[in-house]
Short mmCIF file of C-alpha atoms in Angstrom, two decimals:
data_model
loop_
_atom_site.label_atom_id
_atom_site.label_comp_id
_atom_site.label_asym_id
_atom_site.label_seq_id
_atom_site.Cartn_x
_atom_site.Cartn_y
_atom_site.Cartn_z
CA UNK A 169 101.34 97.24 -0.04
CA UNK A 170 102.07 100.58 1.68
CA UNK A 171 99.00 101.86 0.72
CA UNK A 172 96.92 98.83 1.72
CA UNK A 173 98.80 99.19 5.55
CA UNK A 174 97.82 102.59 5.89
CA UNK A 175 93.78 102.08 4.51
CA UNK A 176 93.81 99.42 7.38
CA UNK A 177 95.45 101.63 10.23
CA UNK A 178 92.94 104.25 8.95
CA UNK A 179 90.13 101.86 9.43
CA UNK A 180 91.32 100.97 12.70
CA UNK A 181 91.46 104.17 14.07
CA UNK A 182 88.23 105.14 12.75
CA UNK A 183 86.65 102.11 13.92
CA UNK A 184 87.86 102.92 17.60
CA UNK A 185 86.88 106.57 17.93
CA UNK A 186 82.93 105.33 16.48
CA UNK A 187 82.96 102.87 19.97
CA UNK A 188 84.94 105.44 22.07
CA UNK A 189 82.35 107.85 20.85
CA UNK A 190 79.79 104.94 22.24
CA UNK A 191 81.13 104.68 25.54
CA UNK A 192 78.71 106.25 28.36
CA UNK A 193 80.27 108.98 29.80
CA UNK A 194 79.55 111.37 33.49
CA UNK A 195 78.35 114.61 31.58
CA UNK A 196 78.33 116.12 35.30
CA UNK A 197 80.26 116.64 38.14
CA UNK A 198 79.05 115.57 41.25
CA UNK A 199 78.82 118.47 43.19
CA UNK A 200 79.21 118.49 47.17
CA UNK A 201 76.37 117.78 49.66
CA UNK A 202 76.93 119.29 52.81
CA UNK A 203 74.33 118.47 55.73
CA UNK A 204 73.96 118.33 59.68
CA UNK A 205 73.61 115.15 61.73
CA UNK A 206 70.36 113.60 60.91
CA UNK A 207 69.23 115.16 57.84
CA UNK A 208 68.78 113.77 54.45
CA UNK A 209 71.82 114.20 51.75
CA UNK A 210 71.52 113.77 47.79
CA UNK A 211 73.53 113.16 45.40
CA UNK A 212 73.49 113.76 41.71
CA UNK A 213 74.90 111.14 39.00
CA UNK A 214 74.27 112.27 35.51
CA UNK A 215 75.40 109.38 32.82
CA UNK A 216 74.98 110.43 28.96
CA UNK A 217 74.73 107.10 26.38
CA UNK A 218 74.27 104.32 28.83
CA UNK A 219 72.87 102.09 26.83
CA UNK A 220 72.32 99.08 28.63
CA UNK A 221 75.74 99.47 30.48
CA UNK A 222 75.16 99.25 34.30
CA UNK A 223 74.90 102.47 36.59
CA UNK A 224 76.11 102.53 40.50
CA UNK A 225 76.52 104.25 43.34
CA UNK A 226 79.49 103.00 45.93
CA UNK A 227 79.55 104.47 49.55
CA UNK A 228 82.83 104.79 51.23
CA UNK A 229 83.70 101.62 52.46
CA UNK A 230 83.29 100.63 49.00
CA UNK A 231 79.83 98.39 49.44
CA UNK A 232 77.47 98.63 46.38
CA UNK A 233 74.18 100.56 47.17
CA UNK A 234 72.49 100.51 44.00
CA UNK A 235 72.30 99.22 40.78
CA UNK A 236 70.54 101.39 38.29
CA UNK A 237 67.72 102.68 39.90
CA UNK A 238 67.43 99.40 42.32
CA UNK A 239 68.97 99.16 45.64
CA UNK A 240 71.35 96.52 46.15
CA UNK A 241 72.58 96.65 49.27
CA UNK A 242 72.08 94.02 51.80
CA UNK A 243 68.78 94.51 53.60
CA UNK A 244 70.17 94.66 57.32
CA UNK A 245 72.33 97.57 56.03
CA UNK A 246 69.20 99.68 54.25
CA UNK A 247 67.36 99.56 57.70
CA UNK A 248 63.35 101.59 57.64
CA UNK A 249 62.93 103.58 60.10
CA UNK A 250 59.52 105.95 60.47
CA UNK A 251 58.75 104.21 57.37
CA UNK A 252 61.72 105.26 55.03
CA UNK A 253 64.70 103.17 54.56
CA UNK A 254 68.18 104.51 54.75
CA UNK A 255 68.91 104.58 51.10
CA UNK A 256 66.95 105.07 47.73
CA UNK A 257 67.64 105.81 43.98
CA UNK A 258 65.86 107.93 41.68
CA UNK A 259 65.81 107.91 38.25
CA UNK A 260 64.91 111.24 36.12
CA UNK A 261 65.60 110.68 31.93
CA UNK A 262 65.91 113.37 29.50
CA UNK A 263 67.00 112.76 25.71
CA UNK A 264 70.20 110.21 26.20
CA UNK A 265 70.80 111.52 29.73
CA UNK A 266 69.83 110.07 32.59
CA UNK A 267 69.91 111.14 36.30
CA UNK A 268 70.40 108.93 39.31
CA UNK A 269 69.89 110.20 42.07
CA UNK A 270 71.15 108.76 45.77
CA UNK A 271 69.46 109.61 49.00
CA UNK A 272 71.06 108.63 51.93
CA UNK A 273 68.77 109.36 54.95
CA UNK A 274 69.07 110.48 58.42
CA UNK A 275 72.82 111.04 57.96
CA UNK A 276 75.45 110.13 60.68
CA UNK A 277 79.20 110.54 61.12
CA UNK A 278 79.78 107.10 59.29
CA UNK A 279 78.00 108.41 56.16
CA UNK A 280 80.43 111.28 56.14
CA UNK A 281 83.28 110.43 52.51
CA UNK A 282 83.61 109.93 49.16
CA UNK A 283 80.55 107.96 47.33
CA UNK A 284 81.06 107.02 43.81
CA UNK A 285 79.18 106.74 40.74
CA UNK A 286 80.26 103.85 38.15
CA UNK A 287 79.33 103.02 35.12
CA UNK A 288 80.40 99.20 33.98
CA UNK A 289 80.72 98.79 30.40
CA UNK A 290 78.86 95.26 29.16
CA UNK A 291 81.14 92.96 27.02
CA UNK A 292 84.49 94.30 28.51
CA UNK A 293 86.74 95.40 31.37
CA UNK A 294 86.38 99.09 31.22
CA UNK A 295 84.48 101.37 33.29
CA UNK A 296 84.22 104.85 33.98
CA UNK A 297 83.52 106.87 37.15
CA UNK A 298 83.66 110.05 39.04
CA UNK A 299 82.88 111.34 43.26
CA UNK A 300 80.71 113.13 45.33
CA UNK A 301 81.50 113.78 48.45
CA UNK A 302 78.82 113.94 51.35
CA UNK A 303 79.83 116.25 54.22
CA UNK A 304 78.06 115.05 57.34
CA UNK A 305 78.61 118.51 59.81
CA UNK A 306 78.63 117.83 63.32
CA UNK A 307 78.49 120.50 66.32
CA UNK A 308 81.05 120.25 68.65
CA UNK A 309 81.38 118.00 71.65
CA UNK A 310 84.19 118.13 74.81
CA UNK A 311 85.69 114.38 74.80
CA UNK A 312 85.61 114.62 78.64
CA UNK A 313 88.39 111.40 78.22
CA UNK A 314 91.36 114.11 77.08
CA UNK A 315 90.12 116.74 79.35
CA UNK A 316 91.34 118.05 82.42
CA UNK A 317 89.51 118.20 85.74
CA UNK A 318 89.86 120.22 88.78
CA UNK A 319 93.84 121.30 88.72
CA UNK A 320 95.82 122.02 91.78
CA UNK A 321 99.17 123.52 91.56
CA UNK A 322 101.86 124.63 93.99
CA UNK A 323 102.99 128.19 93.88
CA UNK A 324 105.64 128.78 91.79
CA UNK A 325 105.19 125.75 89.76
CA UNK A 326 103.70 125.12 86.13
CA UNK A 327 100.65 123.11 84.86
CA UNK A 328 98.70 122.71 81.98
CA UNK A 329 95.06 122.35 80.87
CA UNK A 330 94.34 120.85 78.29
CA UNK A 331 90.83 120.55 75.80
CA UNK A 332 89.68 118.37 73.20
CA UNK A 333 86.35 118.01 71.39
CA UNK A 334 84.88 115.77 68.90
CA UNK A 335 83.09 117.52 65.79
CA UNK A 336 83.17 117.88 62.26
CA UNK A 337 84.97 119.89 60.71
CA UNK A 338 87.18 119.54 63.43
CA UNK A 339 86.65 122.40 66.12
CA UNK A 340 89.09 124.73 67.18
CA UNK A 341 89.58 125.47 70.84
CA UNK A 342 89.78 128.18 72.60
CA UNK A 343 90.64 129.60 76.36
CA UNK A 344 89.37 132.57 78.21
CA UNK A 345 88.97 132.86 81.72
CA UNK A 346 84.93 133.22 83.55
CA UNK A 347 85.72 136.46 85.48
CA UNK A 348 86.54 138.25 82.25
CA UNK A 349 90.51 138.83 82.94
CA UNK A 350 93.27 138.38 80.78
CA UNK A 351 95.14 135.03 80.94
CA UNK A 352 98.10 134.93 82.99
CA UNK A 353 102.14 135.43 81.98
CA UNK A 354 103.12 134.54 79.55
CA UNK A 355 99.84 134.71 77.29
CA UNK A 356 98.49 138.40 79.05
CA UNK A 357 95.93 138.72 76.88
CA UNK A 358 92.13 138.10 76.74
CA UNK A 359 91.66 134.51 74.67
CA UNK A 360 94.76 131.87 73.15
CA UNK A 361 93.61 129.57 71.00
CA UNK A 362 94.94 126.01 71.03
CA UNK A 363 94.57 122.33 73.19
CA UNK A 364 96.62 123.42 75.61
CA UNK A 365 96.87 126.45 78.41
CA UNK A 366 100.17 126.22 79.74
CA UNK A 367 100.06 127.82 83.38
CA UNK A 368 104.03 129.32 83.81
CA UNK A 369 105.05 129.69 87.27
CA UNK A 370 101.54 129.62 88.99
CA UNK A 371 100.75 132.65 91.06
CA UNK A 372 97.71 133.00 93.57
CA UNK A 373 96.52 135.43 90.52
CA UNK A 374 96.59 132.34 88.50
CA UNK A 375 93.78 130.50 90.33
CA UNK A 376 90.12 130.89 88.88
CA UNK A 377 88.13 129.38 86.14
CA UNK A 378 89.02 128.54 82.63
CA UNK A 379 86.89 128.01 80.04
CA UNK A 380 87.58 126.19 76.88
CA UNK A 381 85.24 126.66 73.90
CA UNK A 382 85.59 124.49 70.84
CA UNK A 383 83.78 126.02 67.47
CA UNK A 384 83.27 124.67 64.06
CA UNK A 385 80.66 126.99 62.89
CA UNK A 386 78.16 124.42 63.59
CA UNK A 387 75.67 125.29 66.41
CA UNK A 388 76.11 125.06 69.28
CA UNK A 389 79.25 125.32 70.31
CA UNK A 390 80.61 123.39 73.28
CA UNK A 391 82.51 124.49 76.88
CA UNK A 392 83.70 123.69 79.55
CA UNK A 393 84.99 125.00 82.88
CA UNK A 394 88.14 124.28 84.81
CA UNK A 395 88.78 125.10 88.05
CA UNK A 396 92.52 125.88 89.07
CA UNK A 397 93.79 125.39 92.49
CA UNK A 398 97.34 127.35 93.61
CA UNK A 399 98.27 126.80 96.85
CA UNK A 400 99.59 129.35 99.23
CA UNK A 401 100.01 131.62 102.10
CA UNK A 402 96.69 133.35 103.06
CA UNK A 403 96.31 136.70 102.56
CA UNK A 404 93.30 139.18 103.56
CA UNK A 405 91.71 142.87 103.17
CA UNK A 406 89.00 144.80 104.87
CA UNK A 407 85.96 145.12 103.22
CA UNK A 408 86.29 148.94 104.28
CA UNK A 409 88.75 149.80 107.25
CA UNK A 410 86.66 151.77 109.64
CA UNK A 411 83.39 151.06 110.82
CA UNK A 412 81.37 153.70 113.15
CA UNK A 413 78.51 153.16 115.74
CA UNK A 414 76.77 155.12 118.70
CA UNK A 415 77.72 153.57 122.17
CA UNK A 416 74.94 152.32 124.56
CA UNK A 417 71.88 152.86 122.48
CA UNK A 418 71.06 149.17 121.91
CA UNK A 419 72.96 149.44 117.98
CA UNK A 420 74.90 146.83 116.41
CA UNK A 421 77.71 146.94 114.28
CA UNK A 422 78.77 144.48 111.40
CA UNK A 423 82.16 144.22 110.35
CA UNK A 424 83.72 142.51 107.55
CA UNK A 425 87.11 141.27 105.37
CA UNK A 426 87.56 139.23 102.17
CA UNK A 427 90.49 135.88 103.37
CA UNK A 428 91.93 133.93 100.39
CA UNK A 429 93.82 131.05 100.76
CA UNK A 430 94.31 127.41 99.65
CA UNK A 431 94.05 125.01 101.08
CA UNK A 432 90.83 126.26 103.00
CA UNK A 433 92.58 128.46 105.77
CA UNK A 434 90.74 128.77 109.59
CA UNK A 435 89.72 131.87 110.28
CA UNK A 436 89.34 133.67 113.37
CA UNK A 437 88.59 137.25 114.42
CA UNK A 438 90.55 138.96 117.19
CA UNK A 439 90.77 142.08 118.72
CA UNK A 440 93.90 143.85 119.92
CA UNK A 441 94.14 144.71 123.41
CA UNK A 442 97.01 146.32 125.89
CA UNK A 443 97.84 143.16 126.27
CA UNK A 444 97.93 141.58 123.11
CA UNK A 445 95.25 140.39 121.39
CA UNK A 446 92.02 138.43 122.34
CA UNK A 447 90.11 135.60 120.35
CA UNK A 448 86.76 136.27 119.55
CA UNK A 449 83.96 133.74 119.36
CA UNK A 450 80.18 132.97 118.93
CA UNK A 451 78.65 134.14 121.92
CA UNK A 452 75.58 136.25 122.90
CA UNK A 453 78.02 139.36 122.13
CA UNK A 454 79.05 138.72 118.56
CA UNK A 455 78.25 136.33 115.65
CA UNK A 456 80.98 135.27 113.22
CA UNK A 457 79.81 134.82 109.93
CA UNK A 458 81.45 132.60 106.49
CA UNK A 459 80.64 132.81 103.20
CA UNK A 460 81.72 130.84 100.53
CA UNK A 461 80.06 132.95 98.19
CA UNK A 462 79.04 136.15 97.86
CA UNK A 463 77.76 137.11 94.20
CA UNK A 464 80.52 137.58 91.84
CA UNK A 465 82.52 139.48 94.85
CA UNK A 466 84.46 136.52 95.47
CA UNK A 467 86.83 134.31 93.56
CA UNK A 468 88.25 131.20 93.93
CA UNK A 469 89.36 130.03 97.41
CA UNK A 470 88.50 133.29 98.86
CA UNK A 471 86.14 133.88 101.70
CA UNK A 472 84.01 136.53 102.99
CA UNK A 473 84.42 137.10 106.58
CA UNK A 474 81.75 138.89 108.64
CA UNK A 475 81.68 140.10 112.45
CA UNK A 476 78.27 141.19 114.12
CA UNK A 477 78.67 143.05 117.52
CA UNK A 478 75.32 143.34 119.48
CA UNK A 479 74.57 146.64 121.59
CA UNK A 480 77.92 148.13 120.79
CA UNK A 481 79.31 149.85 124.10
CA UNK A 482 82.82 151.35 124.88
CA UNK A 483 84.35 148.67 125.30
CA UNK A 484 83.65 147.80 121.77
CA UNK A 485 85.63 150.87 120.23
CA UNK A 486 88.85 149.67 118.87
CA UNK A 487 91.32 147.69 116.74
CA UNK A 488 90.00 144.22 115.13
CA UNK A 489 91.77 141.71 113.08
CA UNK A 490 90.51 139.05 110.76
CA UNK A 491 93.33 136.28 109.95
CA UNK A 492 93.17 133.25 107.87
CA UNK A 493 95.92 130.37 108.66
CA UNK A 494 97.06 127.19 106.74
CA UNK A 495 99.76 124.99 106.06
CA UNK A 496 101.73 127.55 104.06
CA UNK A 497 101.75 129.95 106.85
CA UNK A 498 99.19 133.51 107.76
CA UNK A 499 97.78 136.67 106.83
CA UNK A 500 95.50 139.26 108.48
CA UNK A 501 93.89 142.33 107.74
CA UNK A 502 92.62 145.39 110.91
CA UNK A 503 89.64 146.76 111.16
CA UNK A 504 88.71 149.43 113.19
CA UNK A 505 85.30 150.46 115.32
CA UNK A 506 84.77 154.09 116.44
CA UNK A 507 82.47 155.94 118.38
CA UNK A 508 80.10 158.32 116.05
CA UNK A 509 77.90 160.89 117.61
CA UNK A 510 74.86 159.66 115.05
CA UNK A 511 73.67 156.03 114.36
CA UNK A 512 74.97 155.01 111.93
CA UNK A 513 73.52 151.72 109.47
CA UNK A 514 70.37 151.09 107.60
CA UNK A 515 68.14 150.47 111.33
CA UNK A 516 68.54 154.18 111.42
CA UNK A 517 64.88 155.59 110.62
CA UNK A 518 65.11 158.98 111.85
CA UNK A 519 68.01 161.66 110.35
CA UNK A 520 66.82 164.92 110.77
CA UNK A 521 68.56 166.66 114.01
CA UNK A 522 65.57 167.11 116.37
CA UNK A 523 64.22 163.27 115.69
CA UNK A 524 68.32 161.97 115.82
CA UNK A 525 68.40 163.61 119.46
CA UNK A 526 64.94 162.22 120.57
CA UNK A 527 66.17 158.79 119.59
CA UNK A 528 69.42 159.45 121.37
CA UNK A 529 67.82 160.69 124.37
CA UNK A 530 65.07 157.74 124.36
CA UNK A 531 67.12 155.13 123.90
CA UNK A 532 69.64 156.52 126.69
CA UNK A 533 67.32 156.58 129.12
CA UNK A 534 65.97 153.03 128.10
CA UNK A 535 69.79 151.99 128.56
CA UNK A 536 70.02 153.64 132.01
CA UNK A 537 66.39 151.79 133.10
CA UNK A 538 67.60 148.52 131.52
CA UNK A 539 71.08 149.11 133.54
CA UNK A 540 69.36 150.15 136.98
CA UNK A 541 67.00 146.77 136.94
CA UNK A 542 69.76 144.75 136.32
CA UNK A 543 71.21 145.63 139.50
CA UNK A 544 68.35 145.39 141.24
CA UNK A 545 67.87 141.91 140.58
#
């Protein structure tokens, strides 16, 4: 009886590893398709002993694209476009293995996951399957929604910028400043690498442009600039401190300071007298000159300053000031215009000393003519 027990456990087991044996089986792995936005992705299923058991692929939200090598899929989901539709199946057979093939065309962020290949056993439950994963890459984008805009700050106070970006794989982001300086306290260094630029106590120093890059290794990358605001005190400097001109020979002199200050400061030249100090204007004597930018000279919220005296005379010779004012309070910088003995500028053609004291001497007596018909009249 023992014996007869253990003949029919043998047969059993034998019986079961002959339709095991049967079963189809994946004799491959899928292996990963990586692709950029719009291209074409395939995918490999290779089923050994199929039989008349059912191949399939699945995309990732788990809708049936195929069956065998027919599409299945609804039609409004398979849509042609240029005369291809968005899926296909091919079939390649050698000996008892057979290849299916899934292309998935023009590839967008929603065919990015898992797709898997299934093969239903007829006459029962069982199944077996494996994945492929298509990896759709995309280049980076700024998501202008979680961004930051123009930033104004108080002095003294703390902000932050912040950066995000669409993209797959996900970018990273990163912060430098335009002008090429290092970041300010407490990062002092070149780049920082994050979502966030936390601005510490905001000096003037701070202000400027900030770039944020966000990379994936997928070309291009993407940027973009952010202007920082910190309000305070104006401050200025002379372009150079002394300026020098020839008196009464019909020469002009151009003077000149950098003013910085936010909010916009007005600015005014003046020149110091015995008395005080006088305001100077647009007039047939001078021109006053702003400009907001002056090649990469300037930074933010600073302005070049300019002062053009016609036919400089003695009573041109002397002390100047250029002053910015706002809110927050002042600043000025002097400037000082001499008498020289040569002309001095780019006007001045001649340089050798014979041809310097023919100009001097025409020009003088042109002066003197000019003078004597004025009083005339």
């Amino acid at each position: 009886m023992i014996f007869n027990q253990n003949i029919l456990l043998l047969l059993a087991y034998l019986i079961g590893s002959v339709r095991l044996q049967e079963l189809p089986r994946i004799t491959k792995k899928i292996l990963p398709e990586i692709k950029r936005l719009g291209e074409t992705g395939m995918l490999n299923c290779t089923v050994a002993r199929q039989g008349s058991n059912m191949v399939s692929w699945i995309r990732p939200k788990k809708d049936q694209i195929t069956e065998n090598d027919k599409i299945s899929i609804e039609e409004h989901l398979n849509t042609i476009v240029d005369g291809w539709p968005k899926y296909s199946v091919y079939l390649n057979v050698r000996g008892d293995q057979r290849t299916y093939t899934l292309v998935v065309r023009r590839l967008i962020t929603n065919d990015n996951g898992t797709y898997t290949c299934r093969v239903d056993v007829r006459n029962g439950d069982q199944y077996v399957s494996t994945e492929g994963h298509m990896i759709v890459l995309l280049a980076p984008a700024i998501d202008m929604t979680r961004t930051s805009a123009t930033v104004i700050v108080q002095e003294g106070e703390s902000t932050v910028l912040s950066c995000a970006a669409t993209g797959y794989p996900y970018p990273n982001i990163t912060w430098i400043r335009t002008n090429g300086r290092n970041l300010p306290k407490p990062y002092n260094k070149y780049s920082h690498k994050g979502n966030t630029l936390t601005l510490s106590n905001a000096q003037k120093e701070a202000r400027g442009v900030y770039r944020c890059i966000a990379d994936n290794n997928v070309i291009p990358t993407a940027k973009q600039d952010i202007t920082v605001y910190v309000k305070f005190r104006p401050s200025a400097k002379a372009v150079q401190t002394s300026y020098g001109q020839m008196q009464n020979m019909f020469l002009d002199v151009t003077i000149q300071c950098i003013v910085a200050g936010y909010p916009q400061p007005e600015l005014k030249w003046w020149k110091r007298t015995a008395g005080g100090r006088e305001e100077i204007k647009n007039d047939a004597k001078h021109a006053i000159e702003v400009i907001h930018s002056h090649g990469q000279t300037l930074g933010v919220s600073e302005y070049w300053l300019s002062l053009l005296i016609r036919i400089v005379t003695a009573n041109d010779y002397g002390e100047y000031e250029c002053e910015g004012t706002n809110e927050y309070g002042k600043g000025f910088a002097v400037v000082e215009v001499y008498e020289t003995s040569e002309c001095q500028g780019a006007n001045c053609i001649l340089s050798d000393d014979k041809s310097s004291m023919a100009t001097r001497t025409y020009f003088s007596a042109f002066f003197l003519f000019i003078t004597l018909l004025v009083c005339l009249i």
